[in-house]
PDB file of C-alpha atoms in Angstrom:
ATOM      1  CA  UNK A   1     -39.429 -39.724  -0.287  1.00 57.00           C
ATOM      2  CA  UNK A   2     -40.892 -42.234  -2.870  1.00 63.00           C
ATOM      3  CA  UNK A   3     -38.655 -44.847  -4.586  1.00 77.00           C
ATOM      4  CA  UNK A   4     -39.661 -46.610  -7.786  1.00 87.00           C
ATOM      5  CA  UNK A   5     -38.877 -50.109  -8.434  1.00 91.00           C
ATOM      6  CA  UNK A   6     -36.570 -50.125 -11.706  1.00 92.00           C
ATOM      7  CA  UNK A   7     -38.664 -51.108 -14.676  1.00 94.00           C
ATOM      8  CA  UNK A   8     -36.259 -53.883 -15.745  1.00 95.00           C
ATOM      9  CA  UNK A   9     -36.558 -55.376 -12.200  1.00 96.00           C
ATOM     10  CA  UNK A  10     -40.274 -55.312 -12.136  1.00 96.00           C
ATOM     11  CA  UNK A  11     -40.536 -56.749 -15.731  1.00 97.00           C
ATOM     12  CA  UNK A  12     -38.140 -59.609 -14.769  1.00 98.00           C
ATOM     13  CA  UNK A  13     -39.962 -60.479 -11.692  1.00 98.00           C
ATOM     14  CA  UNK A  14     -43.381 -60.505 -13.103  1.00 97.00           C
ATOM     15  CA  UNK A  15     -45.366 -60.491  -9.948  1.00 97.00           C
ATOM     16  CA  UNK A  16     -44.925 -57.719  -7.455  1.00 97.00           C
ATOM     17  CA  UNK A  17     -44.528 -58.006  -3.658  1.00 97.00           C
ATOM     18  CA  UNK A  18     -47.919 -57.968  -1.862  1.00 96.00           C
ATOM     19  CA  UNK A  19     -48.638 -54.869   0.107  1.00 95.00           C
ATOM     20  CA  UNK A  20     -49.332 -57.170   3.112  1.00 96.00           C
ATOM     21  CA  UNK A  21     -45.671 -58.198   3.216  1.00 97.00           C
ATOM     22  CA  UNK A  22     -44.432 -54.623   3.094  1.00 95.00           C
ATOM     23  CA  UNK A  23     -46.652 -53.546   5.986  1.00 95.00           C
ATOM     24  CA  UNK A  24     -45.548 -56.589   7.990  1.00 96.00           C
ATOM     25  CA  UNK A  25     -41.936 -56.074   7.332  1.00 95.00           C
ATOM     26  CA  UNK A  26     -42.127 -52.533   8.682  1.00 94.00           C
ATOM     27  CA  UNK A  27     -43.824 -53.653  11.849  1.00 94.00           C
ATOM     28  CA  UNK A  28     -41.082 -56.372  12.343  1.00 94.00           C
ATOM     29  CA  UNK A  29     -38.102 -54.267  11.579  1.00 95.00           C
ATOM     30  CA  UNK A  30     -35.825 -56.177  14.193  1.00 96.00           C
ATOM     31  CA  UNK A  31     -36.522 -59.475  12.373  1.00 95.00           C
ATOM     32  CA  UNK A  32     -36.038 -57.800   8.919  1.00 95.00           C
ATOM     33  CA  UNK A  33     -32.767 -56.277   9.602  1.00 97.00           C
ATOM     34  CA  UNK A  34     -31.401 -59.462  11.327  1.00 97.00           C
ATOM     35  CA  UNK A  35     -32.643 -61.555   8.235  1.00 97.00           C
ATOM     36  CA  UNK A  36     -31.137 -58.903   5.997  1.00 97.00           C
ATOM     37  CA  UNK A  37     -27.681 -59.382   7.442  1.00 97.00           C
ATOM     38  CA  UNK A  38     -28.065 -63.199   6.921  1.00 96.00           C
ATOM     39  CA  UNK A  39     -29.016 -62.586   3.419  1.00 96.00           C
ATOM     40  CA  UNK A  40     -25.904 -60.655   2.763  1.00 97.00           C
ATOM     41  CA  UNK A  41     -23.656 -63.254   4.353  1.00 96.00           C
ATOM     42  CA  UNK A  42     -25.378 -66.011   2.215  1.00 96.00           C
ATOM     43  CA  UNK A  43     -24.937 -63.989  -0.985  1.00 96.00           C
ATOM     44  CA  UNK A  44     -21.219 -63.741  -0.231  1.00 98.00           C
ATOM     45  CA  UNK A  45     -21.151 -67.357   0.509  1.00 97.00           C
ATOM     46  CA  UNK A  46     -22.939 -68.259  -2.755  1.00 97.00           C
ATOM     47  CA  UNK A  47     -20.586 -66.272  -4.766  1.00 97.00           C
ATOM     48  CA  UNK A  48     -17.542 -67.750  -3.094  1.00 98.00           C
ATOM     49  CA  UNK A  49     -18.986 -71.239  -3.545  1.00 97.00           C
ATOM     50  CA  UNK A  50     -19.409 -70.570  -7.325  1.00 97.00           C
ATOM     51  CA  UNK A  51     -15.773 -69.158  -7.640  1.00 97.00           C
ATOM     52  CA  UNK A  52     -14.485 -72.522  -5.966  1.00 97.00           C
ATOM     53  CA  UNK A  53     -16.749 -74.787  -8.114  1.00 96.00           C
ATOM     54  CA  UNK A  54     -16.297 -73.182 -11.374  1.00 96.00           C
ATOM     55  CA  UNK A  55     -12.676 -71.959 -10.827  1.00 96.00           C
ATOM     56  CA  UNK A  56     -11.766 -72.415 -14.358  1.00 96.00           C
ATOM     57  CA  UNK A  57     -14.117 -69.829 -15.689  1.00 97.00           C
ATOM     58  CA  UNK A  58     -12.279 -66.444 -15.556  1.00 97.00           C
ATOM     59  CA  UNK A  59     -15.126 -64.325 -16.161  1.00 97.00           C
ATOM     60  CA  UNK A  60     -17.312 -65.893 -13.619  1.00 98.00           C
ATOM     61  CA  UNK A  61     -14.588 -65.859 -10.907  1.00 98.00           C
ATOM     62  CA  UNK A  62     -13.810 -62.155 -11.473  1.00 97.00           C
ATOM     63  CA  UNK A  63     -17.276 -61.141 -11.079  1.00 97.00           C
ATOM     64  CA  UNK A  64     -18.211 -63.541  -8.131  1.00 98.00           C
ATOM     65  CA  UNK A  65     -15.046 -62.213  -6.342  1.00 98.00           C
ATOM     66  CA  UNK A  66     -16.215 -58.450  -6.667  1.00 97.00           C
ATOM     67  CA  UNK A  67     -19.619 -59.486  -5.807  1.00 97.00           C
ATOM     68  CA  UNK A  68     -18.588 -61.263  -2.556  1.00 97.00           C
ATOM     69  CA  UNK A  69     -16.501 -58.366  -1.378  1.00 97.00           C
ATOM     70  CA  UNK A  70     -19.614 -56.060  -1.987  1.00 97.00           C
ATOM     71  CA  UNK A  71     -22.034 -58.335  -0.246  1.00 97.00           C
ATOM     72  CA  UNK A  72     -19.679 -58.599   2.952  1.00 97.00           C
ATOM     73  CA  UNK A  73     -19.449 -54.969   2.936  1.00 97.00           C
ATOM     74  CA  UNK A  74     -23.149 -54.678   3.096  1.00 97.00           C
ATOM     75  CA  UNK A  75     -23.342 -57.319   5.881  1.00 98.00           C
ATOM     76  CA  UNK A  76     -20.877 -55.218   7.834  1.00 98.00           C
ATOM     77  CA  UNK A  77     -23.155 -52.117   7.245  1.00 98.00           C
ATOM     78  CA  UNK A  78     -26.293 -53.907   8.437  1.00 98.00           C
ATOM     79  CA  UNK A  79     -24.312 -55.242  11.567  1.00 97.00           C
ATOM     80  CA  UNK A  80     -23.483 -51.670  12.381  1.00 98.00           C
ATOM     81  CA  UNK A  81     -27.085 -50.571  12.155  1.00 97.00           C
ATOM     82  CA  UNK A  82     -28.112 -53.319  14.484  1.00 97.00           C
ATOM     83  CA  UNK A  83     -25.496 -52.243  16.780  1.00 97.00           C
ATOM     84  CA  UNK A  84     -26.537 -48.823  16.683  1.00 97.00           C
ATOM     85  CA  UNK A  85     -29.957 -49.711  17.371  1.00 96.00           C
ATOM     86  CA  UNK A  86     -29.379 -51.854  20.059  1.00 97.00           C
ATOM     87  CA  UNK A  87     -30.871 -54.957  18.280  1.00 97.00           C
ATOM     88  CA  UNK A  88     -29.520 -58.094  19.730  1.00 95.00           C
ATOM     89  CA  UNK A  89     -28.417 -60.650  17.264  1.00 94.00           C
ATOM     90  CA  UNK A  90     -30.416 -63.899  17.441  1.00 94.00           C
ATOM     91  CA  UNK A  91     -30.688 -66.935  15.089  1.00 94.00           C
ATOM     92  CA  UNK A  92     -33.524 -66.827  12.749  1.00 94.00           C
ATOM     93  CA  UNK A  93     -34.723 -69.854  10.873  1.00 92.00           C
ATOM     94  CA  UNK A  94     -34.039 -69.496   7.103  1.00 88.00           C
ATOM     95  CA  UNK A  95     -37.116 -69.058   4.937  1.00 90.00           C
ATOM     96  CA  UNK A  96     -38.463 -71.207   2.398  1.00 95.00           C
ATOM     97  CA  UNK A  97     -37.376 -68.921  -0.431  1.00 96.00           C
ATOM     98  CA  UNK A  98     -33.813 -69.904  -1.687  1.00 94.00           C
ATOM     99  CA  UNK A  99     -34.486 -73.700  -0.655  1.00 95.00           C
ATOM    100  CA  UNK A 100     -37.734 -73.574  -3.011  1.00 97.00           C
ATOM    101  CA  UNK A 101     -35.872 -72.202  -5.816  1.00 98.00           C
ATOM    102  CA  UNK A 102     -32.952 -74.586  -5.542  1.00 97.00           C
ATOM    103  CA  UNK A 103     -35.316 -77.661  -5.559  1.00 97.00           C
ATOM    104  CA  UNK A 104     -35.669 -76.997  -9.254  1.00 97.00           C
ATOM    105  CA  UNK A 105     -32.002 -76.792 -10.274  1.00 97.00           C
ATOM    106  CA  UNK A 106     -30.914 -79.269 -12.908  1.00 97.00           C
ATOM    107  CA  UNK A 107     -28.241 -81.460 -11.537  1.00 93.00           C
ATOM    108  CA  UNK A 108     -24.779 -81.851 -13.152  1.00 83.00           C
ATOM    109  CA  UNK A 109     -23.104 -80.184 -16.165  1.00 87.00           C
ATOM    110  CA  UNK A 110     -23.531 -76.642 -17.443  1.00 94.00           C
ATOM    111  CA  UNK A 111     -27.124 -76.890 -16.927  1.00 97.00           C
ATOM    112  CA  UNK A 112     -26.731 -76.720 -13.188  1.00 97.00           C
ATOM    113  CA  UNK A 113     -24.546 -73.521 -13.255  1.00 98.00           C
ATOM    114  CA  UNK A 114     -27.169 -71.876 -15.681  1.00 98.00           C
ATOM    115  CA  UNK A 115     -29.860 -72.415 -13.192  1.00 98.00           C
ATOM    116  CA  UNK A 116     -27.764 -71.272 -10.250  1.00 98.00           C
ATOM    117  CA  UNK A 117     -27.026 -68.132 -11.985  1.00 98.00           C
ATOM    118  CA  UNK A 118     -30.624 -67.511 -13.087  1.00 98.00           C
ATOM    119  CA  UNK A 119     -31.576 -68.067  -9.206  1.00 98.00           C
ATOM    120  CA  UNK A 120     -28.973 -65.519  -8.359  1.00 98.00           C
ATOM    121  CA  UNK A 121     -30.645 -63.037 -10.814  1.00 98.00           C
ATOM    122  CA  UNK A 122     -34.022 -63.681  -9.105  1.00 98.00           C
ATOM    123  CA  UNK A 123     -32.697 -63.212  -5.686  1.00 98.00           C
ATOM    124  CA  UNK A 124     -30.883 -59.979  -6.392  1.00 97.00           C
ATOM    125  CA  UNK A 125     -34.021 -58.676  -8.355  1.00 97.00           C
ATOM    126  CA  UNK A 126     -36.321 -59.424  -5.641  1.00 97.00           C
ATOM    127  CA  UNK A 127     -34.044 -57.763  -3.042  1.00 97.00           C
ATOM    128  CA  UNK A 128     -33.854 -54.647  -5.173  1.00 96.00           C
ATOM    129  CA  UNK A 129     -37.583 -54.505  -5.345  1.00 97.00           C
ATOM    130  CA  UNK A 130     -38.183 -54.855  -1.735  1.00 96.00           C
ATOM    131  CA  UNK A 131     -35.408 -52.321  -0.878  1.00 95.00           C
ATOM    132  CA  UNK A 132     -37.400 -49.841  -3.026  1.00 95.00           C
ATOM    133  CA  UNK A 133     -40.670 -50.755  -1.242  1.00 96.00           C
ATOM    134  CA  UNK A 134     -39.656 -50.525   2.402  1.00 95.00           C
ATOM    135  CA  UNK A 135     -37.257 -47.322   1.927  1.00 94.00           C
ATOM    136  CA  UNK A 136     -40.020 -44.844   1.940  1.00 94.00           C
ATOM    137  CA  UNK A 137     -41.710 -46.351   4.942  1.00 94.00           C
ATOM    138  CA  UNK A 138     -38.577 -46.253   7.207  1.00 94.00           C
ATOM    139  CA  UNK A 139     -37.019 -43.416   9.197  1.00 94.00           C
ATOM    140  CA  UNK A 140     -34.665 -41.017   7.336  1.00 94.00           C
ATOM    141  CA  UNK A 141     -31.424 -42.693   8.102  1.00 94.00           C
ATOM    142  CA  UNK A 142     -32.530 -46.305   7.423  1.00 95.00           C
ATOM    143  CA  UNK A 143     -34.522 -45.233   4.335  1.00 94.00           C
ATOM    144  CA  UNK A 144     -31.374 -43.578   3.049  1.00 94.00           C
ATOM    145  CA  UNK A 145     -29.424 -46.811   3.512  1.00 95.00           C
ATOM    146  CA  UNK A 146     -31.885 -48.879   1.511  1.00 94.00           C
ATOM    147  CA  UNK A 147     -32.214 -46.463  -1.202  1.00 93.00           C
ATOM    148  CA  UNK A 148     -28.427 -46.461  -1.505  1.00 92.00           C
ATOM    149  CA  UNK A 149     -28.512 -50.434  -1.865  1.00 93.00           C
ATOM    150  CA  UNK A 150     -30.888 -50.181  -4.973  1.00 90.00           C
ATOM    151  CA  UNK A 151     -28.052 -49.657  -7.502  1.00 89.00           C
ATOM    152  CA  UNK A 152     -25.912 -52.621  -6.310  1.00 91.00           C
ATOM    153  CA  UNK A 153     -28.702 -55.069  -6.351  1.00 92.00           C
ATOM    154  CA  UNK A 154     -29.817 -53.862  -9.750  1.00 93.00           C
ATOM    155  CA  UNK A 155     -26.298 -54.426 -10.915  1.00 94.00           C
ATOM    156  CA  UNK A 156     -25.867 -57.739  -9.228  1.00 96.00           C
ATOM    157  CA  UNK A 157     -29.180 -58.936 -11.053  1.00 97.00           C
ATOM    158  CA  UNK A 158     -27.647 -57.749 -14.407  1.00 97.00           C
ATOM    159  CA  UNK A 159     -24.310 -59.632 -13.660  1.00 97.00           C
ATOM    160  CA  UNK A 160     -25.874 -62.950 -12.869  1.00 98.00           C
ATOM    161  CA  UNK A 161     -28.419 -62.712 -15.641  1.00 98.00           C
ATOM    162  CA  UNK A 162     -25.543 -61.879 -18.221  1.00 98.00           C
ATOM    163  CA  UNK A 163     -23.435 -64.810 -16.990  1.00 98.00           C
ATOM    164  CA  UNK A 164     -26.203 -66.994 -17.508  1.00 98.00           C
ATOM    165  CA  UNK A 165     -27.057 -65.812 -21.014  1.00 98.00           C
ATOM    166  CA  UNK A 166     -23.426 -66.232 -21.921  1.00 97.00           C
ATOM    167  CA  UNK A 167     -23.611 -69.780 -21.058  1.00 97.00           C
ATOM    168  CA  UNK A 168     -26.929 -70.736 -22.669  1.00 96.00           C
ATOM    169  CA  UNK A 169     -28.017 -68.016 -24.984  1.00 97.00           C
ATOM    170  CA  UNK A 170     -30.639 -70.257 -26.502  1.00 97.00           C
ATOM    171  CA  UNK A 171     -32.097 -71.814 -23.402  1.00 96.00           C
ATOM    172  CA  UNK A 172     -31.956 -69.204 -20.792  1.00 98.00           C
ATOM    173  CA  UNK A 173     -35.221 -67.530 -21.379  1.00 97.00           C
ATOM    174  CA  UNK A 174     -37.151 -70.819 -20.773  1.00 98.00           C
ATOM    175  CA  UNK A 175     -35.252 -71.275 -17.657  1.00 98.00           C
ATOM    176  CA  UNK A 176     -36.196 -67.794 -16.478  1.00 98.00           C
ATOM    177  CA  UNK A 177     -39.834 -68.533 -17.196  1.00 98.00           C
ATOM    178  CA  UNK A 178     -39.592 -71.675 -15.103  1.00 98.00           C
ATOM    179  CA  UNK A 179     -37.899 -70.106 -12.108  1.00 98.00           C
ATOM    180  CA  UNK A 180     -40.186 -67.057 -12.391  1.00 98.00           C
ATOM    181  CA  UNK A 181     -43.277 -69.222 -11.685  1.00 98.00           C
ATOM    182  CA  UNK A 182     -41.706 -70.775  -8.723  1.00 98.00           C
ATOM    183  CA  UNK A 183     -40.222 -67.466  -7.409  1.00 98.00           C
ATOM    184  CA  UNK A 184     -43.579 -65.698  -7.691  1.00 98.00           C
ATOM    185  CA  UNK A 185     -45.295 -68.365  -5.836  1.00 98.00           C
ATOM    186  CA  UNK A 186     -42.640 -68.378  -2.996  1.00 98.00           C
ATOM    187  CA  UNK A 187     -42.656 -64.458  -2.765  1.00 97.00           C
ATOM    188  CA  UNK A 188     -46.485 -63.965  -3.023  1.00 97.00           C
ATOM    189  CA  UNK A 189     -48.222 -66.856  -1.357  1.00 97.00           C
ATOM    190  CA  UNK A 190     -48.910 -66.675   2.465  1.00 96.00           C
ATOM    191  CA  UNK A 191     -46.020 -67.531   4.594  1.00 95.00           C
ATOM    192  CA  UNK A 192     -45.579 -68.988   8.074  1.00 92.00           C
ATOM    193  CA  UNK A 193     -42.563 -66.550   8.718  1.00 91.00           C
ATOM    194  CA  UNK A 194     -41.665 -62.973   7.968  1.00 94.00           C
ATOM    195  CA  UNK A 195     -38.330 -62.802   6.173  1.00 96.00           C
ATOM    196  CA  UNK A 196     -36.691 -60.618   3.636  1.00 96.00           C
ATOM    197  CA  UNK A 197     -37.698 -62.884   0.833  1.00 97.00           C
ATOM    198  CA  UNK A 198     -40.817 -64.544   2.194  1.00 96.00           C
ATOM    199  CA  UNK A 199     -44.450 -64.282   1.136  1.00 96.00           C
ATOM    200  CA  UNK A 200     -46.719 -62.236   3.087  1.00 96.00           C
ATOM    201  CA  UNK A 201     -47.662 -63.488   6.586  1.00 93.00           C
ATOM    202  CA  UNK A 202     -50.323 -66.164   6.731  1.00 89.00           C
ATOM    203  CA  UNK A 203     -53.277 -65.354   8.924  1.00 72.00           C
ATOM    204  CA  UNK A 204     -52.382 -64.929  12.302  1.00 47.00           C
ATOM    205  CA  UNK A 205     -48.679 -64.057  11.361  1.00 47.00           C
ATOM    206  CA  UNK A 206     -46.713 -60.829  11.902  1.00 48.00           C
TER     207      UNK A 206
END
């Protein structure tokens, strides 16, 4: 069953995921699932961190609280899949992706929050795109699971972007352009490791 990447997600990202990543991801499914679980934990942690750092901003706190609960529910679902499939948990080194994006965050003041929200939008958008890409290539149950996550990731993308726009209506588009260039490089340039948000494997990789 084919799955289309939502048009607004594709337009926001700009560059699509290379086919080499998709093929390698399906061949390295154990690592993909473990890293997916890690990503859900990190997404919940990010939402909680924003709640604590910006606790006086009621709209942000409300959305991040709901998002954290949803991300933790997804984490539990992926954990269940790992258990059902007999995939043993092991520690995986984090990819370059989130770290590479955060290197460009402005420090201090409202600018920092805008950049963190824009990064959140890119992470959720790329997740949504990759769920759509891998779902048709997986077995029936796992494909259904990933198709089911598409709507939530798209919604999270929209929420992060809306929060960023509400804080800097005039400047957010420029920050999106800045981070798009960084994100596209991280997601499409050859990578030394295979992760959910990595680039395609470098020669000799997965």
